[in-house]
Coordinates of C-alpha atoms in Angstrom, one line a residue:
M10 CA -55.2 -20.0 45.6
A11 CA -52.3 -19.8 48.1
P12 CA -53.1 -17.7 51.2
S13 CA -51.9 -14.1 50.9
L14 CA -51.5 -11.2 53.4
E15 CA -52.8 -8.9 50.7
V16 CA -56.5 -8.1 50.7
P17 CA -57.8 -6.9 47.3
Y18 CA -60.0 -3.8 47.1
E19 CA -61.5 -1.7 44.3
E20 CA -61.1 2.0 44.1
T21 CA -64.2 4.0 43.0
S22 CA -64.6 7.7 42.6
V23 CA -67.8 8.8 44.4
N24 CA -67.4 12.6 43.6
L25 CA -66.4 14.2 40.3
N26 CA -65.0 17.2 42.2
H27 CA -61.2 17.0 41.6
N28 CA -60.6 18.4 45.1
S29 CA -62.3 15.5 46.7
V30 CA -60.5 12.3 47.9
P31 CA -61.6 9.1 46.2
T32 CA -63.1 6.6 48.5
K33 CA -62.4 2.9 48.5
S34 CA -64.9 0.0 48.9
F35 CA -63.0 -2.6 50.9
H36 CA -63.2 -6.3 50.9
P37 CA -65.6 -7.6 53.6
S38 CA -62.7 -9.1 55.5
V39 CA -61.2 -5.7 55.9
S40 CA -64.3 -4.0 57.3
S41 CA -65.0 -6.8 59.7
Y42 CA -61.4 -7.4 60.8
V43 CA -60.8 -7.9 64.5
P44 CA -57.3 -8.8 65.6
G45 CA -56.9 -12.5 66.5
R46 CA -60.6 -13.3 66.0
T47 CA -62.2 -15.4 63.2
V48 CA -65.8 -16.2 62.5
V49 CA -66.8 -19.7 63.6
E50 CA -68.6 -21.6 60.8
N51 CA -72.0 -23.1 61.5
H52 CA -72.0 -26.9 60.8
D53 CA -75.7 -27.7 61.0
N54 CA -76.6 -30.3 58.4
Y55 CA -72.9 -31.2 58.1
E56 CA -72.0 -32.7 54.7
Y57 CA -69.3 -35.0 56.1
D58 CA -71.3 -36.5 58.9
D59 CA -70.6 -40.1 57.7
L60 CA -66.9 -39.4 57.9
K61 CA -66.9 -38.3 61.5
P62 CA -64.8 -40.5 63.8
S63 CA -65.7 -43.8 65.3
F64 CA -63.8 -46.4 67.3
P65 CA -65.1 -49.8 66.3
D66 CA -64.8 -52.8 68.6
K67 CA -62.8 -55.0 66.2
Q68 CA -59.7 -57.3 66.6
W69 CA -57.2 -57.6 63.8
P70 CA -54.2 -60.0 63.5
A71 CA -50.6 -58.8 63.6
L72 CA -49.5 -57.3 60.3
E73 CA -47.4 -59.5 58.1
E74 CA -44.6 -58.4 55.8
V75 CA -46.0 -57.5 52.3
L76 CA -44.2 -57.0 49.0
Y77 CA -43.5 -53.4 48.3
N78 CA -42.5 -51.9 44.9
D79 CA -41.8 -48.1 45.1
K80 CA -43.5 -46.3 42.3
G81 CA -41.1 -43.4 42.8
L82 CA -38.5 -45.4 41.1
L83 CA -40.6 -45.2 37.9
G84 CA -40.9 -41.4 38.0
D85 CA -39.5 -39.0 35.4
P86 CA -36.8 -36.7 36.9
S87 CA -38.3 -33.8 35.0
F88 CA -41.8 -34.5 36.4
K89 CA -43.1 -33.7 33.0
N90 CA -46.2 -36.0 33.3
L91 CA -47.2 -34.6 36.7
L92 CA -46.7 -31.0 35.7
A93 CA -48.1 -31.2 32.2
N94 CA -51.2 -29.1 33.2
A95 CA -49.8 -27.3 36.2
T96 CA -50.3 -23.5 36.4
D97 CA -47.6 -23.0 39.1
V98 CA -45.1 -24.9 41.1
F99 CA -42.7 -23.6 43.7
D100 CA -40.6 -24.8 46.7
S101 CA -41.5 -23.7 50.2
N102 CA -37.7 -23.5 51.0
P103 CA -34.6 -25.3 49.8
K104 CA -34.8 -28.2 52.2
I105 CA -38.5 -29.3 52.2
G106 CA -41.9 -28.6 50.7
T107 CA -43.3 -28.0 47.2
E108 CA -46.7 -26.5 46.2
I109 CA -48.4 -27.3 42.9
H110 CA -51.4 -25.5 41.4
G111 CA -53.5 -26.6 38.5
V112 CA -53.2 -30.4 39.0
D113 CA -56.2 -32.5 39.7
L114 CA -55.2 -35.4 41.9
A115 CA -58.4 -37.3 41.1
N116 CA -57.4 -37.6 37.4
L117 CA -53.7 -38.5 37.3
S118 CA -52.3 -40.9 34.8
D119 CA -50.2 -43.7 36.1
V120 CA -47.0 -42.0 34.8
A121 CA -48.1 -38.8 36.6
K122 CA -48.6 -40.8 39.8
N123 CA -45.1 -42.2 39.4
D124 CA -43.8 -38.6 39.0
L125 CA -45.7 -37.6 42.1
A126 CA -44.1 -40.3 44.1
L127 CA -40.6 -39.3 42.9
L128 CA -41.3 -35.6 43.8
I129 CA -42.6 -36.5 47.3
A130 CA -39.6 -38.6 48.0
T131 CA -37.3 -35.8 46.8
R132 CA -39.1 -32.9 48.5
G133 CA -40.5 -34.6 51.6
V134 CA -44.0 -33.1 51.3
V135 CA -46.0 -31.7 48.3
F136 CA -49.1 -29.5 48.7
F137 CA -52.1 -29.2 46.5
R138 CA -54.9 -26.6 46.9
N139 CA -58.6 -26.9 46.4
Q140 CA -58.9 -30.6 45.4
K141 CA -62.7 -30.8 45.3
N142 CA -62.7 -33.8 42.9
F143 CA -60.3 -35.7 45.2
D144 CA -62.9 -37.4 47.3
L145 CA -62.2 -40.2 49.8
D146 CA -62.7 -42.9 47.1
A147 CA -60.1 -41.2 44.9
Q148 CA -57.8 -40.7 47.8
R149 CA -57.9 -44.4 48.8
K150 CA -57.5 -45.4 45.1
L151 CA -54.4 -43.3 44.8
G152 CA -53.0 -44.5 48.1
A153 CA -53.6 -48.1 47.0
Y154 CA -51.7 -47.4 43.8
Y155 CA -48.6 -46.8 45.9
G156 CA -48.9 -49.9 48.1
S157 CA -51.0 -51.9 50.6
L158 CA -53.2 -49.5 52.6
H159 CA -52.3 -49.4 56.3
K160 CA -55.0 -49.8 59.0
H161 CA -54.3 -48.1 62.3
A162 CA -54.7 -50.1 65.4
T163 CA -56.1 -47.4 67.7
T164 CA -57.1 -44.1 66.0
A165 CA -60.5 -43.2 64.6
V166 CA -62.0 -44.5 61.4
P167 CA -65.0 -43.0 59.6
K168 CA -68.3 -43.9 61.2
R169 CA -69.6 -45.0 57.7
G170 CA -68.2 -48.4 58.7
D171 CA -66.4 -49.7 55.6
L172 CA -63.3 -47.6 55.7
D173 CA -60.9 -49.2 58.2
D174 CA -57.9 -48.0 56.2
V175 CA -58.8 -44.4 56.7
H176 CA -57.6 -42.4 59.7
V177 CA -59.9 -39.6 60.8
V178 CA -58.5 -36.4 62.3
Y179 CA -61.4 -34.6 64.1
T180 CA -61.7 -31.8 66.6
D181 CA -64.8 -29.6 67.2
E182 CA -66.1 -27.0 69.6
K183 CA -66.8 -29.7 72.2
S184 CA -63.3 -31.1 72.2
K185 CA -61.0 -30.4 75.1
D186 CA -57.8 -28.4 74.5
Q187 CA -55.0 -31.0 74.8
R188 CA -52.0 -28.6 74.9
A189 CA -51.2 -29.3 78.5
M190 CA -51.0 -33.1 77.9
F191 CA -47.9 -33.0 75.6
T192 CA -44.7 -31.1 75.3
P193 CA -44.5 -29.4 71.9
T194 CA -41.5 -31.5 70.9
F195 CA -43.3 -34.7 71.7
L196 CA -45.9 -34.0 69.1
W197 CA -43.3 -34.3 66.3
H198 CA -43.5 -37.7 64.8
S199 CA -43.4 -40.0 61.8
D200 CA -46.6 -42.1 61.6
V201 CA -46.6 -45.6 63.2
T202 CA -42.8 -46.1 62.9
Y203 CA -43.3 -49.1 65.3
E204 CA -44.7 -51.1 62.4
L205 CA -42.4 -53.6 60.6
Q206 CA -43.1 -51.7 57.4
P207 CA -43.9 -48.1 58.3
P208 CA -45.8 -46.0 55.7
S209 CA -44.1 -44.5 52.7
Y210 CA -46.5 -42.2 50.8
T211 CA -49.2 -40.5 53.0
S212 CA -52.0 -38.1 52.0
L213 CA -54.1 -35.9 54.3
K214 CA -57.1 -33.9 53.0
V215 CA -58.8 -31.3 55.1
L216 CA -62.5 -31.5 54.7
T217 CA -63.4 -28.7 57.1
G218 CA -61.0 -26.4 58.9
P219 CA -60.5 -23.1 60.6
P220 CA -60.8 -20.1 58.3
R221 CA -57.6 -18.3 57.2
G222 CA -55.9 -17.1 60.3
G223 CA -57.8 -19.4 62.5
G224 CA -54.9 -21.8 63.2
G225 CA -54.7 -25.6 62.7
D226 CA -51.6 -25.5 60.6
T227 CA -49.4 -28.6 60.2
L228 CA -45.6 -28.5 60.2
W229 CA -43.1 -30.9 58.6
S230 CA -39.4 -31.4 59.3
S231 CA -37.0 -32.9 56.8
Q232 CA -35.1 -35.9 58.2
Y233 CA -32.7 -35.7 55.2
A234 CA -31.8 -32.3 56.6
A235 CA -31.7 -33.6 60.1
Y236 CA -29.1 -36.1 59.1
D237 CA -27.1 -33.4 57.3
A238 CA -27.2 -31.1 60.3
L239 CA -25.1 -33.7 62.3
S240 CA -21.3 -33.7 62.3
A241 CA -19.5 -36.4 60.4
P242 CA -18.4 -38.3 63.5
M243 CA -22.0 -38.2 64.9
Q244 CA -23.4 -39.4 61.5
K245 CA -21.0 -42.3 61.5
Y246 CA -21.8 -43.2 65.2
L247 CA -25.5 -43.1 64.7
E248 CA -25.3 -45.1 61.5
S249 CA -24.0 -48.0 63.7
L250 CA -27.1 -47.9 66.0
T251 CA -30.7 -49.0 66.0
A252 CA -33.6 -47.8 68.1
L253 CA -36.7 -49.4 69.6
H254 CA -40.1 -48.0 68.3
S255 CA -43.0 -48.9 70.6
S256 CA -46.8 -48.6 70.1
H257 CA -47.5 -49.3 73.8
I258 CA -47.9 -45.7 74.9
Q259 CA -50.5 -45.2 72.1
A260 CA -52.3 -48.4 73.0
E261 CA -52.4 -47.5 76.7
G262 CA -53.9 -44.1 75.9
S263 CA -56.7 -45.8 73.9
K264 CA -57.4 -48.3 76.7
A265 CA -57.6 -45.4 79.2
L266 CA -60.4 -43.9 77.1
S267 CA -62.1 -47.3 77.0
R268 CA -61.4 -47.7 73.3
T269 CA -60.6 -51.0 71.6
V270 CA -57.0 -51.6 70.6
R271 CA -57.6 -53.4 67.4
R272 CA -54.1 -55.0 67.1
E273 CA -51.8 -56.0 69.9
P274 CA -49.1 -53.4 70.7
I275 CA -45.6 -54.1 69.4
V276 CA -42.0 -53.0 69.7
T277 CA -39.8 -53.0 66.6
E278 CA -36.1 -52.3 66.1
H279 CA -35.2 -50.1 63.2
P280 CA -31.9 -48.4 62.1
L281 CA -31.5 -44.9 63.5
I282 CA -30.2 -43.8 60.1
R283 CA -32.0 -45.2 57.1
S284 CA -31.9 -44.5 53.3
N285 CA -34.7 -43.7 51.0
P286 CA -34.9 -46.3 48.1
V287 CA -36.0 -43.6 45.6
T288 CA -33.5 -40.8 46.3
G289 CA -30.7 -42.9 47.8
W290 CA -30.3 -40.2 50.5
K291 CA -29.7 -40.9 54.1
S292 CA -32.1 -39.6 56.7
L293 CA -32.5 -39.7 60.4
F294 CA -35.3 -42.2 61.4
F295 CA -36.3 -41.0 64.8
N296 CA -39.3 -39.4 66.6
P297 CA -40.0 -38.8 70.3
G298 CA -43.5 -40.2 70.2
F299 CA -42.4 -43.8 69.5
V300 CA -38.7 -44.2 70.0
T301 CA -38.1 -45.4 73.6
K302 CA -34.5 -46.5 73.6
I303 CA -31.4 -46.6 71.5
V304 CA -30.1 -50.2 71.5
G305 CA -26.8 -51.4 72.8
I306 CA -25.7 -48.3 74.8
P307 CA -26.3 -47.2 78.4
K308 CA -29.6 -45.7 79.2
V309 CA -28.0 -42.4 80.2
E310 CA -26.3 -42.2 76.8
S311 CA -29.5 -43.2 75.0
D312 CA -31.5 -40.5 76.8
V313 CA -29.0 -37.8 76.0
I314 CA -28.9 -38.8 72.3
I315 CA -32.7 -38.9 72.1
S316 CA -32.9 -35.5 73.7
Y317 CA -30.2 -34.1 71.3
L318 CA -31.9 -35.6 68.2
N319 CA -35.2 -34.2 69.4
E320 CA -33.6 -30.8 69.6
V321 CA -32.3 -31.1 66.1
V322 CA -35.6 -32.2 64.6
T323 CA -37.8 -29.7 66.3
T324 CA -35.7 -26.5 66.5
T325 CA -33.7 -26.3 63.2
Q326 CA -35.9 -23.9 61.3
E327 CA -34.4 -24.3 57.8
M328 CA -35.5 -28.0 57.8
H329 CA -39.2 -27.0 58.6
V330 CA -42.2 -26.1 56.4
R331 CA -45.5 -24.8 57.8
F332 CA -48.7 -25.2 55.8
Q333 CA -51.8 -23.1 56.3
W334 CA -54.7 -25.3 55.3
G335 CA -57.8 -24.3 53.3
K336 CA -60.9 -26.4 52.6
D337 CA -60.1 -29.3 50.2
D338 CA -56.4 -28.8 50.4
V339 CA -54.2 -31.9 50.3
A340 CA -50.7 -32.7 51.6
F341 CA -48.8 -35.7 50.3
W342 CA -45.6 -36.6 52.2
D343 CA -42.9 -39.2 52.5
N344 CA -43.3 -40.7 56.0
R345 CA -39.8 -42.3 55.7
S346 CA -37.9 -39.0 55.5
T347 CA -40.0 -36.4 57.3
N348 CA -41.5 -35.8 60.7
H349 CA -44.6 -33.7 61.2
S350 CA -46.5 -32.0 63.9
A351 CA -50.0 -30.7 64.4
S352 CA -50.4 -27.3 66.0
F353 CA -53.0 -26.3 68.6
G354 CA -54.7 -23.0 69.2
F355 CA -57.5 -23.2 66.7
A356 CA -60.4 -23.7 69.1
P357 CA -63.4 -23.4 68.8
H358 CA -63.2 -24.1 65.1
R359 CA -63.9 -27.5 63.7
R360 CA -61.0 -29.3 62.1
H361 CA -61.8 -32.5 60.1
A362 CA -59.4 -34.3 57.9
V363 CA -58.9 -37.8 56.5
R364 CA -55.6 -39.6 56.0
V365 CA -54.6 -42.5 53.8
C366 CA -51.2 -44.2 53.8
C367 CA -49.6 -47.3 52.4
Q368 CA -47.1 -49.7 53.9
G369 CA -43.5 -49.0 52.7
E370 CA -40.4 -51.1 52.7
R371 CA -38.7 -52.4 55.9
P372 CA -36.3 -49.6 57.0
A373 CA -32.7 -50.2 56.0
L374 CA -29.5 -48.2 55.4
S375 CA -28.0 -48.9 52.0
P376 CA -24.2 -49.1 51.9
N377 CA -24.4 -46.8 48.8
A378 CA -26.6 -44.2 50.4
T379 CA -25.5 -40.5 50.2
S380 CA -26.1 -37.2 51.8
Q381 CA -28.8 -35.0 50.3
E382 CA -26.9 -31.8 51.1
E383 CA -23.6 -33.1 49.6
D384 CA -25.3 -34.4 46.5
L385 CA -27.1 -31.2 45.8
A386 CA -24.0 -29.1 46.6
K387 CA -22.0 -31.1 44.0
K388 CA -24.8 -31.0 41.5
Y389 CA -25.4 -27.2 41.7
G390 CA -21.9 -26.0 42.6
L391 CA -22.9 -24.9 46.1
P392 CA -20.4 -24.3 48.9
V393 CA -19.9 -27.1 51.4
V394 CA -21.5 -26.4 54.8
N395 CA -19.0 -25.7 57.6
K396 CA -19.9 -28.0 60.6
D397 CA -16.9 -27.6 62.9
G398 CA -18.1 -24.3 64.5
S399 CA -14.9 -22.4 63.8
G400 CA -14.3 -19.1 62.1
Q401 CA -17.9 -18.1 62.1
S402 CA -18.9 -14.4 62.2
N403 CA -21.6 -13.1 64.5
Y404 CA -25.1 -13.9 63.1
N405 CA -27.3 -10.9 62.7
D406 CA -30.8 -11.0 61.1

């Protein structure tokens, strides 16, 4: 069930005297409520001990280009196969995010999987609650249906030892607060964009997390919407440019912690504006964690544009969705057309999740690509957004 600010209670009459005031027996969360404080779960005899993080001393060869066939191209635009047993479906906001209830990810037919890929490509990120049946084997199987599973060169894998294509997210009461190490904007990223074929469909399942209100949310930002937020001249300019994506910072961080870098760090050049092969929509392809330079322009110009794009991605609220996790919840996103960011502030709670992703196509900008905003405005008869900054009234909320 989706989180709610409403707390249920039952009214019971404890006195038959009509002059008396009926008393209410409150839900335990009401009677024990303390502002800003949540109960820390005891993790003795932890059921996911074999999925805790490890950093194996292994060496892998450089990734080679692999064939990629996007399953989203086979999806039904009505999503009838995916939603056949759904009990509820709703969008988080117009630009990004959809939540589906009543669908069991562990038992999807192939046609439903294709619909799911199409929906993820369309909406950026799709959320599923309480997916108890969707264990790690099922998660890897579904990921492999979409493409070759990606193995991360530096981050943690499960200590079980046979799951090199699983990325472990893990923080517990012993972990240090890392807030001071990063600017909030730097944490926004699209996964491993330095790869020749960065991931397409990516799933993250939370095994253990803070209780409701305990923090640890994840945020996503639509890169379709980021492109559409730019003026037409800026769009045209950026479409002519490429950017360098580097894994060197990530590799150096691992070396500083005496951890093995399992593949040699690389720098890859990708278009700054790409298109999604499923939707045909243009999106910004940029994140501050990996983009080090825009190619072919002076450094001062590159730095200013990077700062500007960072501002657009991280501060434009209508292109954001924030998800409050529960145990066994799953998010499935399109790594090509979204950025995402973790949030701090959940200590001393344990937060344990597993991520699986597949290699997508090599980023490219199709000459036939279109704007999401313009396409949807035309389709639904919506007004065209004014981007010239003129004739605007004072904004009051």
